[in-house]
């Protein structure tokens, strides 16, 4: 079986619209998606005299986060923001507190046969740019609880 390198730009990233039977909204305009599977990891040192001078530890908490970077996209006629970006902004808004701050995302590469699904919180990144820049857009997605998977269906 031949192995090949995977293009980072081919990742498919979608956010749930929040409905009971969710519609999944692609987030457009992305220029970078970086998954950090070790974010919010916590460990405890378990070294004792019996360790014979070797450090020992156990992981007590696992976490993960995902950084989204891209360009702010708006319809040039209506001014409406890309639906996926708008949903992320809604979930990262100042009124999204407590249980209302939790949403869902899913992501995969085209050759994957399963989506990775997270219940997560959203924190918005800075937006803007300089004189000769396009407006940036971004968010940090932080997993809450364990990941799950769902089969890709046509």
Short mmCIF file of C-alpha atoms in Angstrom, two decimals:
data_model
loop_
_atom_site.label_atom_id
_atom_site.label_comp_id
_atom_site.label_asym_id
_atom_site.label_seq_id
_atom_site.Cartn_x
_atom_site.Cartn_y
_atom_site.Cartn_z
CA UNK A 1 0.00 0.00 0.00
CA UNK A 2 1.47 3.34 -1.05
CA UNK A 3 1.62 6.16 1.48
CA UNK A 4 1.26 9.79 0.52
CA UNK A 5 1.53 13.13 2.19
CA UNK A 6 -1.76 14.85 3.03
CA UNK A 7 -2.39 18.44 2.00
CA UNK A 8 -3.30 20.54 5.03
CA UNK A 9 -5.46 22.74 2.80
CA UNK A 10 -7.76 19.81 1.97
CA UNK A 11 -9.20 19.55 5.49
CA UNK A 12 -12.99 19.78 5.59
CA UNK A 13 -14.23 21.74 8.59
CA UNK A 14 -17.91 22.25 9.44
CA UNK A 15 -19.88 23.74 12.32
CA UNK A 16 -23.33 22.60 13.46
CA UNK A 17 -26.23 25.02 13.09
CA UNK A 18 -27.37 23.88 16.56
CA UNK A 19 -30.57 22.13 15.47
CA UNK A 20 -31.57 18.73 16.93
CA UNK A 21 -30.91 17.20 13.49
CA UNK A 22 -28.08 19.56 12.59
CA UNK A 23 -27.26 21.05 9.26
CA UNK A 24 -23.49 21.21 8.94
CA UNK A 25 -22.17 24.54 7.67
CA UNK A 26 -18.77 24.57 5.96
CA UNK A 27 -16.53 27.35 7.23
CA UNK A 28 -15.15 29.07 4.11
CA UNK A 29 -12.18 31.38 3.59
CA UNK A 30 -9.77 29.33 5.70
CA UNK A 31 -6.03 29.66 5.15
CA UNK A 32 -4.96 27.55 8.10
CA UNK A 33 -6.35 24.89 10.42
CA UNK A 34 -4.09 23.65 13.20
CA UNK A 35 -5.15 20.90 15.59
CA UNK A 36 -3.39 20.76 18.97
CA UNK A 37 -4.23 17.36 20.50
CA UNK A 38 -2.25 18.15 23.68
CA UNK A 39 -4.00 21.41 24.62
CA UNK A 40 -5.29 21.51 28.21
CA UNK A 41 -3.45 18.32 29.11
CA UNK A 42 -2.72 17.97 32.83
CA UNK A 43 -0.35 15.53 34.45
CA UNK A 44 0.74 14.66 37.97
CA UNK A 45 4.25 13.70 38.96
CA UNK A 46 4.37 10.22 40.51
CA UNK A 47 8.12 10.03 41.16
CA UNK A 48 9.03 8.52 44.53
CA UNK A 49 12.05 6.94 46.20
CA UNK A 50 11.32 3.65 44.39
CA UNK A 51 11.68 5.41 41.00
CA UNK A 52 15.47 5.11 41.35
CA UNK A 53 16.05 8.65 40.09
CA UNK A 54 13.82 8.33 37.01
CA UNK A 55 11.03 10.86 36.57
CA UNK A 56 7.53 9.35 36.47
CA UNK A 57 4.14 10.89 35.68
CA UNK A 58 0.55 10.08 34.79
CA UNK A 59 -1.83 12.04 32.60
CA UNK A 60 -4.97 12.97 34.53
CA UNK A 61 -6.67 15.15 31.92
CA UNK A 62 -6.59 15.22 28.14
CA UNK A 63 -7.76 18.06 25.97
CA UNK A 64 -7.54 19.43 22.46
CA UNK A 65 -8.03 22.63 20.53
CA UNK A 66 -8.15 23.74 16.96
CA UNK A 67 -7.05 27.11 15.52
CA UNK A 68 -8.89 28.47 12.49
CA UNK A 69 -7.28 31.22 10.40
CA UNK A 70 -8.55 32.81 7.25
CA UNK A 71 -10.13 35.76 5.51
CA UNK A 72 -13.38 37.44 6.52
CA UNK A 73 -15.94 36.61 3.81
CA UNK A 74 -19.06 38.68 3.08
CA UNK A 75 -21.49 38.69 0.18
CA UNK A 76 -20.73 41.77 -1.92
CA UNK A 77 -24.43 42.41 -2.57
CA UNK A 78 -26.11 41.66 0.77
CA UNK A 79 -23.18 42.04 3.18
CA UNK A 80 -24.10 38.69 4.74
CA UNK A 81 -21.15 36.87 6.25
CA UNK A 82 -20.25 33.34 5.18
CA UNK A 83 -22.79 31.15 7.09
CA UNK A 84 -20.10 28.96 8.67
CA UNK A 85 -18.09 31.96 9.86
CA UNK A 86 -21.27 33.64 11.14
CA UNK A 87 -22.21 30.54 13.17
CA UNK A 88 -18.72 30.38 14.73
CA UNK A 89 -19.04 34.08 15.61
CA UNK A 90 -22.48 33.49 17.13
CA UNK A 91 -21.09 30.67 19.28
CA UNK A 92 -18.12 32.83 20.32
CA UNK A 93 -20.26 35.87 21.02
CA UNK A 94 -20.61 37.63 24.35
CA UNK A 95 -24.07 36.13 24.96
CA UNK A 96 -22.87 32.52 24.53
CA UNK A 97 -22.28 31.65 28.19
CA UNK A 98 -22.63 28.50 30.28
CA UNK A 99 -24.36 25.66 28.44
CA UNK A 100 -25.13 28.09 25.59
CA UNK A 101 -21.39 28.35 24.88
CA UNK A 102 -21.23 24.71 23.74
CA UNK A 103 -21.57 23.82 20.08
CA UNK A 104 -20.36 21.10 17.75
CA UNK A 105 -17.87 20.89 14.93
CA UNK A 106 -16.73 18.08 12.71
CA UNK A 107 -13.65 17.76 10.53
CA UNK A 108 -11.82 15.28 8.32
CA UNK A 109 -9.59 14.95 5.29
CA UNK A 110 -11.18 13.81 2.00
CA UNK A 111 -9.81 10.26 2.23
CA UNK A 112 -11.11 9.71 5.79
CA UNK A 113 -14.18 7.53 6.14
CA UNK A 114 -15.15 9.08 9.48
CA UNK A 115 -15.71 12.61 10.75
CA UNK A 116 -14.08 13.56 14.04
CA UNK A 117 -16.82 15.31 16.06
CA UNK A 118 -16.25 17.63 19.00
CA UNK A 119 -18.55 19.31 21.45
CA UNK A 120 -16.64 22.52 22.01
CA UNK A 121 -16.45 26.17 22.93
CA UNK A 122 -15.46 28.98 20.57
CA UNK A 123 -13.18 31.97 21.16
CA UNK A 124 -12.89 34.56 18.41
CA UNK A 125 -9.52 35.78 17.15
CA UNK A 126 -8.53 39.29 16.21
CA UNK A 127 -9.89 40.53 12.90
CA UNK A 128 -8.46 43.19 10.65
CA UNK A 129 -5.22 43.98 8.93
CA UNK A 130 -3.06 46.73 7.54
CA UNK A 131 -3.26 49.11 4.62
CA UNK A 132 -2.65 46.49 1.93
CA UNK A 133 -4.25 43.48 3.63
CA UNK A 134 -7.54 41.65 3.34
CA UNK A 135 -9.43 41.45 6.65
CA UNK A 136 -8.41 38.43 8.68
CA UNK A 137 -10.81 36.11 10.45
CA UNK A 138 -10.20 33.34 12.96
CA UNK A 139 -11.25 31.45 16.04
CA UNK A 140 -10.01 28.94 18.59
CA UNK A 141 -12.19 25.86 19.03
CA UNK A 142 -11.61 24.06 22.35
CA UNK A 143 -12.91 20.53 22.82
CA UNK A 144 -15.19 19.93 25.81
CA UNK A 145 -15.39 16.25 26.71
CA UNK A 146 -14.29 13.37 24.52
CA UNK A 147 -14.16 13.23 20.73
CA UNK A 148 -16.55 11.03 18.85
CA UNK A 149 -16.64 9.81 15.28
CA UNK A 150 -19.40 9.52 12.70
CA UNK A 151 -19.23 7.69 9.40
CA UNK A 152 -19.01 9.80 6.25
CA UNK A 153 -22.16 9.35 4.21
CA UNK A 154 -22.59 10.50 0.62
#
